[in-house]
CSV table of C-alpha atoms in Angstrom, one decimal:
chain,number,residue,atom,x,y,z
A,1,MET,CA,0.0,0.0,-0.1
A,2,ARG,CA,1.3,3.5,-0.9
A,3,TYR,CA,1.2,6.2,1.9
A,4,TYR,CA,0.7,9.8,1.1
A,5,SER,CA,1.8,12.9,3.3
A,6,THR,CA,-0.8,15.2,4.6
A,7,GLN,CA,0.3,18.1,2.3
A,8,ARG,CA,0.2,15.8,-0.7
A,9,CYS,CA,-3.3,14.6,0.1
A,10,ARG,CA,-4.6,18.2,0.4
A,11,LYS,CA,-3.2,19.0,-3.0
A,12,ALA,CA,-4.7,15.9,-4.5
A,13,ALA,CA,-8.0,16.7,-3.0
A,14,LYS,CA,-8.0,20.1,-4.6
A,15,ASN,CA,-7.5,18.5,-8.1
A,16,ASP,CA,-10.1,15.8,-7.4
A,17,PRO,CA,-13.5,16.8,-5.9
A,18,ARG,CA,-14.5,13.1,-5.1
A,19,LEU,CA,-11.4,12.6,-3.2
A,20,SER,CA,-12.1,15.8,-1.3
A,21,ALA,CA,-15.6,14.5,-0.3
A,22,PHE,CA,-14.1,11.1,0.8
A,23,ILE,CA,-11.6,12.7,3.0
A,24,SER,CA,-14.2,14.9,4.7
A,25,VAL,CA,-16.4,11.8,5.5
A,26,LEU,CA,-13.4,10.0,6.9
A,27,MET,CA,-12.4,12.8,9.2
A,28,LEU,CA,-15.9,12.9,10.5
A,29,VAL,CA,-16.0,9.2,11.2
A,30,LEU,CA,-12.5,9.5,13.0
A,31,LEU,CA,-13.8,12.5,15.1
A,32,ALA,CA,-17.0,10.5,16.1
A,33,ALA,CA,-14.8,7.5,17.2
A,34,CYS,CA,-12.7,9.8,19.4
A,35,GLN,CA,-15.8,11.2,21.2
A,36,GLY,CA,-17.1,7.7,21.8
A,37,GLN,CA,-13.9,6.7,23.5
A,38,SER,CA,-14.3,9.8,25.7
A,39,VAL,CA,-17.8,8.8,26.7
A,40,VAL,CA,-16.7,5.2,27.5
A,41,ALA,CA,-13.9,6.6,29.7
A,42,VAL,CA,-16.3,8.7,31.5
A,43,ALA,CA,-18.7,5.8,32.0
A,44,ASN,CA,-16.1,4.2,34.2
A,45,VAL,CA,-16.9,6.9,36.8
A,46,ASP,CA,-19.8,6.0,39.3
A,47,VAL,CA,-22.5,8.0,37.5
A,48,VAL,CA,-26.2,7.0,37.8
A,49,GLU,CA,-28.2,8.1,34.9
A,50,PRO,CA,-31.8,9.0,35.7
A,51,GLN,CA,-34.4,6.5,34.6
A,52,PRO,CA,-36.9,7.4,32.0
A,53,ASP,CA,-39.9,9.4,33.3
A,54,THR,CA,-38.1,9.9,36.6
A,55,PRO,CA,-37.7,13.7,37.6
A,56,ALA,CA,-34.2,14.9,38.2
A,57,LEU,CA,-33.3,14.9,41.9
A,58,SER,CA,-32.4,18.1,43.6
A,59,THR,CA,-28.8,18.6,44.5
A,60,THR,CA,-29.7,19.9,47.9
A,61,GLU,CA,-28.2,17.8,50.6
A,62,VAL,CA,-30.8,15.4,52.2
A,63,VAL,CA,-30.6,15.2,55.9
A,64,ALA,CA,-32.1,12.1,57.5
A,65,PRO,CA,-34.9,12.7,59.9
A,66,PRO,CA,-34.2,12.2,63.6
A,67,THR,CA,-35.0,8.8,65.0
A,68,VAL,CA,-37.9,8.9,67.4
A,69,THR,CA,-37.9,6.2,70.1
A,70,PRO,CA,-41.4,5.4,71.3
A,71,THR,CA,-42.0,5.5,74.9
A,72,ASN,CA,-44.2,2.6,75.0
A,73,THR,CA,-44.0,-0.1,72.2
A,74,ALA,CA,-46.6,-2.3,73.8
A,75,LEU,CA,-50.2,-2.0,72.8
A,76,PRO,CA,-52.6,-1.3,75.6
A,77,PRO,CA,-54.5,-4.5,76.7
A,78,VAL,CA,-57.9,-4.8,75.2
A,79,GLN,CA,-60.6,-5.0,77.9
A,80,LEU,CA,-63.2,-7.4,76.7
A,81,GLN,CA,-66.7,-7.5,78.3
A,82,ILE,CA,-68.9,-10.3,77.6
A,83,ILE,CA,-72.5,-9.4,77.7
A,84,SER,CA,-74.9,-12.2,78.1
A,85,PRO,CA,-78.0,-11.8,76.1
A,86,THR,CA,-81.0,-10.9,78.3
A,87,PRO,CA,-84.2,-12.6,77.3
A,88,ALA,CA,-87.2,-10.5,76.7
A,89,SER,CA,-89.4,-9.8,79.6
A,90,ASP,CA,-91.6,-12.7,80.4
A,91,ALA,CA,-94.5,-12.4,82.9
A,92,ALA,CA,-94.2,-16.0,83.9
A,93,GLY,CA,-90.5,-15.6,84.6
A,94,GLU,CA,-91.1,-12.5,86.7
A,95,MET,CA,-93.9,-14.2,88.6
A,96,ALA,CA,-91.6,-17.1,89.3
A,97,ALA,CA,-89.0,-14.7,90.7
A,98,MET,CA,-91.4,-13.1,93.1
A,99,PRO,CA,-91.5,-14.2,96.7
A,100,SER,CA,-94.2,-16.5,98.0
A,101,PHE,CA,-97.1,-15.1,99.9
A,102,SER,CA,-97.9,-18.5,101.5
A,103,LEU,CA,-99.3,-18.2,105.1
A,104,PRO,CA,-96.8,-18.7,107.9
A,105,ASP,CA,-96.6,-22.0,109.7
A,106,PRO,CA,-97.3,-21.0,113.4
A,107,THR,CA,-95.1,-23.8,114.5
A,108,SER,CA,-92.1,-22.8,112.3
A,109,ALA,CA,-89.0,-21.5,114.0
A,110,PRO,CA,-87.5,-18.0,113.1
A,111,ASP,CA,-84.6,-19.6,111.2
A,112,HIS,CA,-87.0,-20.3,108.4
A,113,LEU,CA,-87.1,-16.6,107.6
A,114,ILE,CA,-85.4,-15.4,104.5
A,115,THR,CA,-82.3,-13.3,105.2
A,116,PRO,CA,-81.9,-9.9,103.6
A,117,THR,CA,-79.4,-9.5,100.7
A,118,PRO,CA,-75.7,-10.0,101.4
A,119,ALA,CA,-75.0,-6.3,100.8
A,120,HIS,CA,-76.6,-5.5,104.1
A,121,PRO,CA,-76.5,-8.7,106.1
A,122,ILE,CA,-79.1,-8.9,108.9
A,123,THR,CA,-79.5,-12.4,110.0
A,124,PRO,CA,-82.1,-12.4,112.8
A,125,THR,CA,-81.9,-15.3,115.2
A,126,PRO,CA,-83.3,-15.3,118.8
A,127,ALA,CA,-80.0,-16.3,120.3
A,128,HIS,CA,-77.5,-14.0,118.5
A,129,PRO,CA,-77.6,-10.1,118.2
A,130,ILE,CA,-77.3,-8.4,114.8
A,131,THR,CA,-74.2,-6.2,114.0
A,132,PRO,CA,-75.0,-4.3,110.8
A,133,THR,CA,-72.6,-2.6,108.4
A,134,LEU,CA,-72.7,1.1,109.1
A,135,ILE,CA,-72.3,4.1,106.9
A,136,THR,CA,-69.3,6.2,107.8
A,137,PRO,CA,-70.3,9.9,107.4
A,138,SER,CA,-66.9,11.2,108.5
A,139,SER,CA,-63.5,10.2,109.8
A,140,THR,CA,-65.0,9.7,113.2
A,141,PRO,CA,-65.8,6.0,113.8
A,142,PRO,CA,-69.5,5.4,114.0
A,143,PRO,CA,-71.0,3.7,117.0
A,144,THR,CA,-71.7,0.0,116.8
A,145,PHE,CA,-75.5,-0.6,117.1
A,146,THR,CA,-76.5,-3.8,118.8
A,147,PRO,CA,-80.1,-4.6,118.4
A,148,PRO,CA,-82.1,-6.5,120.9
A,149,ALA,CA,-82.6,-10.3,120.3
A,150,LEU,CA,-85.2,-11.0,117.6
A,151,PRO,CA,-88.6,-11.1,119.2
A,152,GLN,CA,-90.7,-13.9,118.6
A,153,THR,CA,-93.7,-13.3,116.4
A,154,ALA,CA,-96.6,-12.2,118.7
A,155,PRO,CA,-99.4,-14.8,118.8
A,156,ASP,CA,-101.9,-12.2,117.9
A,157,GLU,CA,-100.1,-10.9,114.7
A,158,HIS,CA,-102.4,-11.6,111.8
A,159,TYR,CA,-100.4,-11.5,108.5
A,160,TRP,CA,-103.0,-13.9,107.2
A,161,LEU,CA,-103.8,-12.4,103.8
A,162,ARG,CA,-102.0,-12.9,100.4
A,163,ARG,CA,-101.7,-9.9,98.1
A,164,PRO,CA,-104.8,-9.7,95.9
A,165,VAL,CA,-102.7,-9.3,92.7
A,166,ALA,CA,-100.8,-12.2,91.1
A,167,GLU,CA,-97.1,-12.3,91.7
A,168,GLY,CA,-95.3,-10.5,89.0
A,169,GLY,CA,-98.0,-7.8,88.8
A,170,VAL,CA,-98.4,-4.6,90.8
A,171,VAL,CA,-98.2,-6.2,94.2
A,172,TRP,CA,-97.0,-3.1,96.1
A,173,THR,CA,-99.6,-0.8,97.8
A,174,ASN,CA,-99.8,2.8,96.8
A,175,LYS,CA,-97.7,5.0,99.3
A,176,HIS,CA,-99.3,8.3,98.5
A,177,TYR,CA,-102.8,7.5,99.8
A,178,PRO,CA,-102.4,5.0,102.5
A,179,TYR,CA,-105.0,3.9,105.1
A,180,GLY,CA,-106.1,6.9,107.3
A,181,SER,CA,-104.6,9.6,104.9
A,182,THR,CA,-106.5,12.5,103.2
A,183,ARG,CA,-103.6,12.9,100.7
A,184,GLY,CA,-102.8,16.2,102.1
A,185,GLY,CA,-106.4,17.3,102.6
A,186,GLU,CA,-107.5,16.5,99.0
A,187,LEU,CA,-109.6,13.4,99.8
A,188,ARG,CA,-111.7,11.9,102.4
A,189,PRO,CA,-109.9,9.7,105.0
A,190,HIS,CA,-109.0,6.6,103.4
A,191,HIS,CA,-110.5,3.3,104.7
A,192,GLY,CA,-108.3,0.9,102.7
A,193,VAL,CA,-105.3,0.8,100.4
A,194,GLU,CA,-104.8,1.0,96.7
A,195,PHE,CA,-103.1,-1.4,94.2
A,196,ASP,CA,-102.3,0.6,91.1
A,197,VAL,CA,-103.1,-2.1,88.5
A,198,PRO,CA,-104.2,-1.4,84.9
A,199,TYR,CA,-107.5,-2.2,83.5
A,200,ASN,CA,-108.7,-5.7,83.5
A,201,THR,CA,-106.0,-7.1,85.8
A,202,GLU,CA,-107.1,-10.2,87.4
A,203,ILE,CA,-108.0,-9.7,91.1
A,204,LEU,CA,-107.5,-12.6,93.5
A,205,ALA,CA,-109.1,-13.7,96.8
A,206,ALA,CA,-106.8,-12.8,99.7
A,207,ALA,CA,-107.8,-15.8,101.6
A,208,SER,CA,-110.5,-18.6,101.4
A,209,GLY,CA,-114.1,-17.8,102.2
A,210,THR,CA,-117.7,-17.1,101.0
A,211,VAL,CA,-118.7,-14.4,98.6
A,212,VAL,CA,-121.3,-12.2,100.3
A,213,VAL,CA,-121.4,-9.3,97.8
A,214,ALA,CA,-120.8,-9.5,94.0
A,215,GLY,CA,-122.2,-6.7,91.9
A,216,ASN,CA,-122.5,-3.0,92.2
A,217,ASP,CA,-123.4,-0.6,95.1
A,218,ALA,CA,-126.1,1.4,93.1
A,219,ALA,CA,-128.8,0.3,95.5
A,220,THR,CA,-127.0,-0.6,98.7
A,221,ALA,CA,-124.3,1.6,100.2
A,222,TYR,CA,-121.3,-0.5,101.2
A,223,GLY,CA,-119.3,2.8,101.6
A,224,PRO,CA,-120.2,6.4,102.7
A,225,HIS,CA,-122.8,6.4,99.9
A,226,THR,CA,-124.2,4.6,96.9
A,227,ASN,CA,-122.2,4.3,93.7
A,228,PHE,CA,-119.0,4.7,95.8
A,229,TYR,CA,-117.1,1.5,95.0
A,230,GLY,CA,-118.9,0.8,91.7
A,231,ASN,CA,-118.6,-2.9,91.0
A,232,LEU,CA,-117.2,-4.7,94.0
A,233,VAL,CA,-116.8,-8.1,95.7
A,234,VAL,CA,-116.8,-8.8,99.5
A,235,ILE,CA,-115.7,-12.0,101.0
A,236,GLN,CA,-116.3,-13.3,104.5
A,237,HIS,CA,-113.3,-15.5,105.3
A,238,ASP,CA,-113.2,-18.9,106.9
A,239,PHE,CA,-111.5,-17.7,110.1
A,240,LEU,CA,-112.1,-15.4,113.0
A,241,TYR,CA,-109.9,-12.8,114.7
A,242,ASN,CA,-110.6,-12.4,118.5
A,243,GLY,CA,-114.0,-14.0,117.9
A,244,GLN,CA,-114.8,-11.5,115.1
A,245,ALA,CA,-115.7,-12.2,111.5
A,246,VAL,CA,-113.1,-11.0,109.0
A,247,PHE,CA,-114.2,-9.5,105.6
A,248,THR,CA,-112.2,-8.2,102.6
A,249,LEU,CA,-113.6,-5.8,100.1
A,250,TYR,CA,-112.3,-5.4,96.5
A,251,GLY,CA,-113.7,-2.2,94.9
A,252,HIS,CA,-113.8,-0.2,91.5
A,253,LEU,CA,-113.9,-3.4,89.5
A,254,ASN,CA,-114.6,-3.5,85.8
A,255,ARG,CA,-116.6,-6.6,86.6
A,256,PRO,CA,-116.9,-9.4,89.2
A,257,LEU,CA,-116.3,-13.0,88.2
A,258,VAL,CA,-118.1,-14.6,91.2
A,259,GLN,CA,-121.5,-15.0,92.6
A,260,VAL,CA,-122.9,-14.5,96.0
A,261,GLY,CA,-122.6,-17.7,98.0
A,262,GLN,CA,-119.8,-19.1,96.0
A,263,GLN,CA,-116.9,-20.6,97.9
A,264,VAL,CA,-113.4,-19.4,97.0
A,265,SER,CA,-109.9,-20.3,97.9
A,266,ALA,CA,-106.8,-18.0,98.4
A,267,GLY,CA,-105.6,-17.0,94.9
A,268,ASP,CA,-108.8,-17.6,93.0
A,269,VAL,CA,-109.7,-15.0,90.4
A,270,ILE,CA,-112.7,-13.1,91.7
A,271,GLY,CA,-112.8,-10.1,89.2
A,272,LEU,CA,-111.2,-7.7,86.9
A,273,SER,CA,-109.9,-4.4,87.9
A,274,GLY,CA,-111.4,-1.1,86.6
A,275,ALA,CA,-112.4,2.4,87.4
A,276,THR,CA,-116.0,2.2,88.4
A,277,GLY,CA,-117.7,4.2,91.3
A,278,VAL,CA,-115.8,7.2,92.4
A,279,ALA,CA,-112.4,6.0,91.1
A,280,ASP,CA,-110.4,8.7,89.2
A,281,GLY,CA,-108.4,6.0,87.2
A,282,PRO,CA,-107.9,2.3,87.0
A,283,HIS,CA,-106.9,0.7,90.3
A,284,MET,CA,-108.2,-1.7,92.9
A,285,HIS,CA,-109.4,-0.6,96.3
A,286,PHE,CA,-108.8,-3.1,99.1
A,287,GLU,CA,-110.2,-3.1,102.7
A,288,VAL,CA,-110.2,-5.4,105.8
A,289,ARG,CA,-113.4,-5.2,107.9
A,290,LEU,CA,-113.7,-6.9,111.4
A,291,GLY,CA,-117.0,-7.9,113.0
A,292,GLN,CA,-119.3,-6.7,110.3
A,293,ASN,CA,-119.4,-5.8,106.7
A,294,SER,CA,-119.5,-2.1,107.3
A,295,TYR,CA,-117.5,1.0,106.2
A,296,GLU,CA,-117.2,1.9,109.9
A,297,ALA,CA,-115.6,-1.4,110.7
A,298,THR,CA,-112.4,-1.1,108.5
A,299,HIS,CA,-108.9,-1.7,109.9
A,300,ASN,CA,-105.5,-1.1,108.3
A,301,PRO,CA,-104.9,-3.8,105.6
A,302,LEU,CA,-101.1,-3.2,106.0
A,303,LEU,CA,-101.2,-5.2,109.2
A,304,TRP,CA,-102.9,-8.1,107.5
A,305,LEU,CA,-101.1,-8.4,104.1
A,306,TRP,CA,-98.3,-11.0,104.3
A,307,PRO,CA,-94.9,-9.0,104.0
A,308,PHE,CA,-92.3,-9.7,101.5
A,309,PRO,CA,-89.6,-12.1,102.8
A,310,ASP,CA,-86.8,-9.3,103.3
A,311,ARG,CA,-89.2,-6.6,104.6
A,312,GLY,CA,-91.2,-5.7,107.7
A,313,THR,CA,-93.8,-3.3,108.8
A,314,VAL,CA,-93.4,-0.2,111.1
A,315,VAL,CA,-96.4,0.8,113.1
A,316,GLY,CA,-96.5,3.5,115.7
A,317,ARG,CA,-98.5,5.8,117.9
A,318,VAL,CA,-97.9,9.6,117.9
A,319,THR,CA,-99.5,11.5,120.9
A,320,PHE,CA,-99.3,14.7,122.7
A,321,PRO,CA,-98.1,14.7,126.4
A,322,ASN,CA,-101.8,14.5,127.7
A,323,GLY,CA,-102.3,11.2,125.6
A,324,ALA,CA,-104.4,12.8,122.8
A,325,LEU,CA,-103.7,11.4,119.3
A,326,ALA,CA,-101.8,13.7,116.9
A,327,TYR,CA,-103.8,13.8,113.6
A,328,GLU,CA,-102.0,13.9,110.2
A,329,ALA,CA,-98.6,14.4,111.7
A,330,PRO,CA,-95.8,13.8,109.2
A,331,VAL,CA,-93.8,10.7,109.8
A,332,ARG,CA,-90.6,9.9,108.1
A,333,VAL,CA,-88.5,6.6,108.3
A,334,GLU,CA,-84.9,6.8,107.2
A,335,ARG,CA,-82.3,4.0,107.3
A,336,ILE,CA,-79.1,4.5,109.4
A,337,ASP,CA,-77.1,1.3,108.7
A,338,ALA,CA,-77.1,1.3,104.9
A,339,PRO,CA,-78.1,3.5,102.0
A,340,SER,CA,-81.8,3.4,101.2
A,341,HIS,CA,-84.8,5.5,100.2
A,342,TYR,CA,-86.8,6.9,103.0
A,343,ALA,CA,-90.5,6.1,103.6
A,344,ALA,CA,-93.0,8.6,104.6
A,345,THR,CA,-96.7,8.8,105.7
A,346,THR,CA,-98.9,10.7,108.1
A,347,THR,CA,-100.8,9.7,111.2
A,348,TYR,CA,-104.5,8.9,110.8
A,349,ALA,CA,-106.7,11.9,109.9
A,350,ASN,CA,-109.3,11.4,112.7
A,351,GLU,CA,-110.6,9.2,115.4
A,352,THR,CA,-113.1,7.4,113.2
A,353,LEU,CA,-110.2,5.3,111.6
A,354,ASN,CA,-110.0,2.2,113.6
A,355,ALA,CA,-106.7,1.1,115.3
A,356,ASP,CA,-105.6,-2.5,115.5
A,357,ASP,CA,-106.6,-4.4,118.6
A,358,LEU,CA,-103.1,-5.4,119.2
A,359,TRP,CA,-101.0,-2.4,118.4
A,360,ASN,CA,-103.5,0.6,119.0
A,361,GLU,CA,-101.5,2.4,116.3
A,362,ASN,CA,-102.2,5.7,114.4
A,363,PHE,CA,-99.8,5.1,111.5
A,364,ALA,CA,-98.4,2.1,109.6
A,365,ILE,CA,-95.7,1.8,106.8
A,366,ASP,CA,-95.4,-1.5,105.0
A,367,ASP,CA,-92.7,-3.0,102.9
A,368,VAL,CA,-89.9,-1.6,104.9
A,369,GLU,CA,-86.5,-3.3,104.2
A,370,ALA,CA,-85.0,-4.9,107.3
A,371,GLY,CA,-82.5,-2.8,109.0
A,372,TYR,CA,-81.8,0.0,111.5
A,373,TYR,CA,-84.0,3.1,111.2
A,374,ARG,CA,-84.7,6.5,112.6
A,375,VAL,CA,-88.3,7.5,112.9
A,376,THR,CA,-88.9,11.4,112.7
A,377,VAL,CA,-92.1,13.1,113.5
A,378,THR,CA,-92.4,16.7,112.6
A,379,ALA,CA,-94.5,19.1,114.7
A,380,GLY,CA,-94.1,22.8,113.5
A,381,ASP,CA,-90.4,23.5,113.6
A,382,LYS,CA,-89.7,20.7,116.0
A,383,LYS,CA,-88.6,17.1,115.2
A,384,PHE,CA,-89.0,14.1,117.5
A,385,THR,CA,-87.1,11.0,116.8
A,386,GLN,CA,-86.8,7.3,117.8
A,387,GLU,CA,-84.5,4.6,116.5
A,388,ILE,CA,-85.7,1.2,115.8
A,389,TRP,CA,-84.8,-2.2,114.2
A,390,VAL,CA,-87.0,-3.6,111.4
A,391,TYR,CA,-87.1,-7.3,111.0
A,392,PRO,CA,-88.1,-9.5,108.0
A,393,ARG,CA,-91.8,-10.5,108.3
A,394,ARG,CA,-92.2,-8.7,111.6
A,395,THR,CA,-94.0,-5.7,113.0
A,396,THR,CA,-92.0,-3.0,114.8
A,397,PHE,CA,-93.8,-0.7,117.1
A,398,VAL,CA,-92.7,2.8,118.0
A,399,GLU,CA,-94.3,5.4,120.3
A,400,ILE,CA,-93.4,9.1,120.0
A,401,VAL,CA,-94.7,11.8,122.2
A,402,ILE,CA,-94.6,15.3,120.7
A,403,GLU,CA,-94.9,18.8,122.1
A,404,PRO,CA,-96.6,21.6,120.1
């Protein structure tokens, strides 16, 4: 191969245009090859080329965020509460849960009584005193109350009648218009008690006996006047009290379901409740009459209706120093040994309301939970108090003398 000098090549190119073009192309190729070697050399440096569709990163120095150490890496425990489903209210279930109103066995010992709830333990036995759990109102230790030994049931007590409403129904007596009350002067003195049952509630015989009245009082007055009780039933019972006949009256019925002369047993359905006579709404008026079937012969039913197992009855006599009865004096009964709602009533409105032969009382409060209580009678701006124990299925008597 023949080699040419650079000057000679240039001279030849001038004389031959084709040669000149070829030389130009050759120089461009050589130049491109040199540039490719430069790129390859640069590629040996650690350079990261951006990926397609990736925006260019800022050249600002990136500072790593401070590391935060959590103070508590454990999750709080989950408190699970398992709730058992509560079945829908069932009247039969409620009735089964209610206490029994069976008449007491006169030969049974006091240890057959049902003890109050464990929260306020009171276990009455004749041989051991009761030490209740007391409320501490301040830092000063409260005194310890030691009640007397449980008294035996008096032989003349007469809790002989079951509640005239089925268990599971409204078995509580109305506390706003008790026996002997005028409800603050609004009504005539009450000769019975009320059961606030709705229309057409089955009314039950309080004890066995014979029906002597079944109908209405439109022609014959069994109360202060005719059309007073509306539809009513009167039962003469199979037992006597101190040689006297015992009657119970069931008033303001929608309709009686028995006939005169019919024999009934305790718990038999004798009628349906209503609002006949002078009733201002549906309820059942209940009376106890001794000696004769007369409005003037009524006695307080609260001393005849069998108490609930964990409750007793408070009866009392409020008088002035000369022995005269105090009429419609406010009486309040508050529990001392445990939290509880207070009970309140008034003394009988006048002398026509008969006291019990045994207690000679002029007020009574039923369904009082067993425990230790303060009884307060208010006379003007003065208060007179006594402290008493209430025992299950027992009557507790208190006498308070007040001064004007």
